[in-house]
Amino acid sequence: MLVGLARRCPPDARPPARRCPPGRRGARTTPNRRSGAASGPPPPAGVAASRTTRPGGGFLRSSRGMSADTPRRIIVLRHARADWPNQVSDHDRPLADRGRGQATDAGRWLADSGVNPDHVLCSTALRTRETWKLVAHELPKRARKTVYEDRVYEAQPGRLIEVIQETPEDHADLLLVGHNPGVLGLTQVLAGDEGDTEALNRLRLNGFPPAAVAVLSLAGPWKLVEPGVARLDSYFMPQD
């Protein structure tokens, strides 16, 4: 926030016991901006500042009503079971009938768990788009924004993290709809061994089958998402 111009004391009306502090007249100050955790390292070169500090510590709310250290969630969803039609490219494979039921189950689990993403990054492949459409139908609220992103298609964890870092800071819950092995690797890289014990054990045992979901939590700006910043809160896989 900007500190307004200090009030000048008129020369003929200045009380002898109260004077304007030196150096305050006409002064305008701007907040010190910095990115990342309060005790963390400075942001990498090229990363814009993302939160504002108050004099003496603490963080101000951003102009969009959300501070950069607001708790956030990444919901990782693998597409449901896909079909293998003849003479159809991998990118254009549709969901199988079984996959449609799996996607519906995943959407119901998210709704029952109180997870309703407000920003969606979805691979452009047909099977991921169909999966998201069926999941979205089960959620109580529509996502504020859905982006169909070519870079998510068959991406490795490093590329997925790059795409996640571009998420607008006024979104708190991000859903990424992608493919294996990228979604499994992303979940493992972000959470490591941190999280709910049962969820971690189920992830290690089952991997990331079609329509599986991992819900991860973290704090800090999207621009600073990196390996090890999150914890695994819950894990779902449809019953065959």
XYZ file of C-alpha atoms in Angstrom:
240
model
C 0.000 0.000 0.000
C 1.136 3.554 -0.596
C 1.638 5.882 2.269
C 0.014 9.174 1.410
C 1.736 12.533 1.396
C 2.575 13.632 4.894
C 0.562 16.570 6.114
C 2.434 19.875 6.006
C 2.128 22.175 8.988
C 1.397 25.773 7.906
C 4.213 28.104 9.092
C 1.833 30.509 10.818
C -0.207 27.792 12.530
C 2.460 25.334 13.644
C 2.082 24.693 17.398
C 5.375 25.068 19.263
C 5.067 21.653 20.990
C 4.190 19.689 17.851
C 6.260 19.790 14.733
C 6.182 17.802 11.536
C 8.868 15.112 11.746
C 11.864 15.887 9.554
C 12.025 13.932 6.333
C 8.277 13.221 6.276
C 7.135 16.174 4.163
C 6.015 15.059 0.731
C 7.450 11.591 1.300
C 5.960 8.693 -0.677
C 7.026 5.158 0.037
C 6.327 1.903 -1.750
C 6.155 -1.544 -0.156
C 9.007 -3.962 -0.297
C 8.000 -6.852 -2.565
C 9.513 -10.269 -2.482
C 8.645 -13.758 -3.648
C 8.719 -17.114 -1.908
C 8.470 -18.165 1.714
C 9.278 -15.640 4.378
C 12.403 -17.497 5.425
C 13.244 -18.977 2.035
C 15.864 -18.052 -0.541
C 15.356 -15.177 -2.986
C 13.292 -16.034 -6.076
C 15.046 -17.292 -9.199
C 15.985 -14.732 -11.806
C 13.037 -13.774 -13.981
C 10.394 -14.674 -11.392
C 8.204 -11.693 -10.664
C 7.530 -10.563 -7.119
C 4.307 -12.057 -5.857
C 3.524 -10.801 -2.380
C 3.824 -7.614 -0.424
C 5.342 -7.191 3.002
C 4.249 -4.839 5.738
C 6.825 -2.834 7.645
C 7.853 -5.031 10.563
C 6.803 -8.294 8.865
C 3.648 -10.067 7.760
C 2.011 -10.141 4.383
C -0.609 -7.974 2.778
C -3.474 -9.301 0.741
C -2.975 -9.082 -2.993
C -5.174 -6.830 -5.103
C -7.226 -9.903 -6.072
C -8.085 -10.758 -2.478
C -5.670 -13.680 -2.022
C -2.189 -13.624 -0.533
C 0.577 -15.570 -2.231
C 1.001 -17.799 0.829
C -2.668 -18.852 0.812
C -3.014 -22.655 1.170
C -3.369 -24.246 -2.250
C -4.142 -27.663 -3.643
C -3.023 -29.536 -6.737
C -5.436 -32.271 -7.763
C -3.728 -34.718 -10.111
C -6.075 -36.842 -12.226
C -5.163 -39.462 -14.780
C -7.565 -39.943 -17.669
C -9.977 -42.864 -17.358
C -9.705 -46.127 -19.300
C -9.448 -45.431 -23.036
C -10.418 -47.494 -26.041
C -8.086 -48.595 -28.883
C -10.020 -48.117 -32.123
C -8.345 -49.110 -35.381
C -6.715 -46.379 -37.465
C -7.063 -43.761 -34.703
C -4.051 -41.832 -33.458
C -3.103 -42.035 -29.791
C -4.123 -38.407 -29.333
C -7.644 -39.128 -30.586
C -8.401 -42.267 -28.576
C -11.824 -41.983 -26.870
C -12.831 -43.340 -23.490
C -14.056 -46.904 -23.288
C -17.446 -47.591 -21.723
C -15.648 -48.768 -18.610
C -13.655 -45.523 -18.569
C -16.795 -43.410 -18.589
C -17.927 -45.105 -15.415
C -14.486 -44.588 -13.857
C -14.505 -40.872 -14.648
C -17.949 -40.495 -13.108
C -16.756 -42.286 -9.956
C -13.737 -39.972 -9.730
C -15.956 -36.912 -10.027
C -18.283 -38.168 -7.303
C -15.329 -38.862 -5.007
C -14.031 -35.310 -5.497
C -17.478 -33.867 -4.781
C -17.925 -36.026 -1.654
C -14.446 -34.982 -0.487
C -15.233 -31.281 -0.835
C -12.660 -30.785 -3.595
C -13.904 -28.414 -6.279
C -11.100 -27.025 -8.470
C -11.360 -23.459 -9.698
C -8.641 -23.795 -12.362
C -8.179 -26.775 -14.695
C -5.212 -27.730 -16.864
C -6.241 -30.516 -19.201
C -4.284 -32.314 -21.888
C -5.653 -31.812 -25.389
C -5.971 -35.583 -25.942
C -9.543 -36.720 -26.487
C -9.508 -39.180 -23.575
C -8.451 -36.485 -21.076
C -11.029 -34.017 -22.373
C -13.784 -36.627 -22.098
C -12.592 -37.545 -18.605
C -12.751 -33.929 -17.423
C -16.208 -33.435 -18.943
C -17.593 -36.410 -16.985
C -15.813 -35.381 -13.767
C -17.038 -31.798 -14.069
C -20.620 -32.999 -14.391
C -20.411 -34.433 -10.859
C -18.992 -31.320 -9.175
C -21.275 -28.834 -7.410
C -19.615 -25.792 -8.984
C -18.073 -25.090 -12.357
C -14.366 -24.320 -12.510
C -13.650 -20.667 -13.090
C -11.252 -21.472 -15.914
C -10.372 -24.532 -18.002
C -7.265 -24.567 -20.187
C -6.675 -27.320 -22.736
C -2.908 -27.394 -22.873
C -0.822 -29.201 -25.517
C 2.184 -29.322 -23.187
C 0.333 -31.594 -20.737
C -0.051 -34.336 -23.367
C 2.336 -37.142 -22.380
C 4.528 -34.642 -20.479
C 7.188 -35.583 -17.962
C 7.082 -34.185 -14.387
C 9.488 -31.341 -15.115
C 7.353 -30.006 -17.950
C 4.187 -30.382 -15.869
C 5.742 -28.303 -13.086
C 6.593 -25.587 -15.604
C 2.961 -25.451 -16.707
C 1.706 -25.410 -13.105
C 3.976 -22.451 -12.339
C 1.991 -20.391 -14.864
C -1.245 -20.722 -12.861
C -2.738 -17.303 -11.961
C -2.164 -16.504 -8.303
C -5.855 -15.806 -7.645
C -6.678 -19.529 -8.039
C -6.397 -21.797 -5.011
C -7.314 -25.289 -6.283
C -5.738 -26.529 -9.507
C -6.808 -29.726 -11.278
C -4.363 -31.256 -13.754
C -5.785 -33.929 -16.065
C -2.980 -35.846 -17.733
C -1.276 -39.104 -18.567
C 0.995 -41.714 -17.057
C 3.864 -41.935 -16.310
C 3.893 -38.147 -15.974
C 1.111 -37.828 -13.385
C 2.611 -40.511 -11.147
C 6.040 -38.927 -11.399
C 4.622 -35.469 -10.696
C 2.870 -36.665 -7.538
C 5.975 -38.441 -6.285
C 8.280 -35.516 -7.060
C 6.065 -32.888 -5.419
C 5.228 -34.843 -2.254
C 8.156 -37.189 -1.755
C 7.489 -38.974 1.554
C 5.339 -36.192 3.027
C 1.656 -36.738 3.590
C -1.030 -39.020 4.899
C 0.505 -42.426 5.638
C -2.377 -44.436 4.175
C -2.490 -42.325 1.019
C 1.275 -42.654 0.523
C 1.143 -46.417 0.993
C -1.720 -46.818 -1.474
C 0.132 -44.690 -4.027
C 3.264 -46.835 -3.660
C 1.239 -50.040 -3.923
C -1.112 -49.140 -6.768
C 0.708 -46.473 -8.743
C -1.605 -44.316 -10.866
C -4.193 -46.477 -12.669
C -6.792 -44.908 -14.992
C -9.011 -42.312 -13.265
C -6.859 -42.295 -10.121
C -6.722 -39.019 -8.186
C -4.097 -37.553 -5.859
C -4.825 -34.428 -3.805
C -1.737 -32.506 -2.721
C -1.556 -29.402 -0.536
C 1.061 -26.671 -0.406
C 1.555 -23.042 0.572
C 3.267 -20.345 -1.426
C 2.919 -18.842 -4.882
C 2.366 -21.024 -7.912
C 5.469 -19.523 -9.512
C 7.645 -21.203 -6.894
C 6.207 -24.727 -7.140
C 9.125 -27.160 -7.203
C 9.989 -30.708 -6.108
C 9.271 -31.358 -2.439
C 6.945 -28.391 -1.764
C 3.746 -30.406 -1.258
C 2.253 -33.180 0.856
C -0.114 -35.936 -0.267
C -3.421 -35.520 1.551
C -5.589 -38.137 -0.114
C -5.614 -40.706 -2.891
C -8.425 -42.345 -4.863
C -8.586 -45.116 -7.420
C -11.798 -46.526 -8.893
C -12.871 -50.043 -8.074
C -12.735 -52.488 -10.990
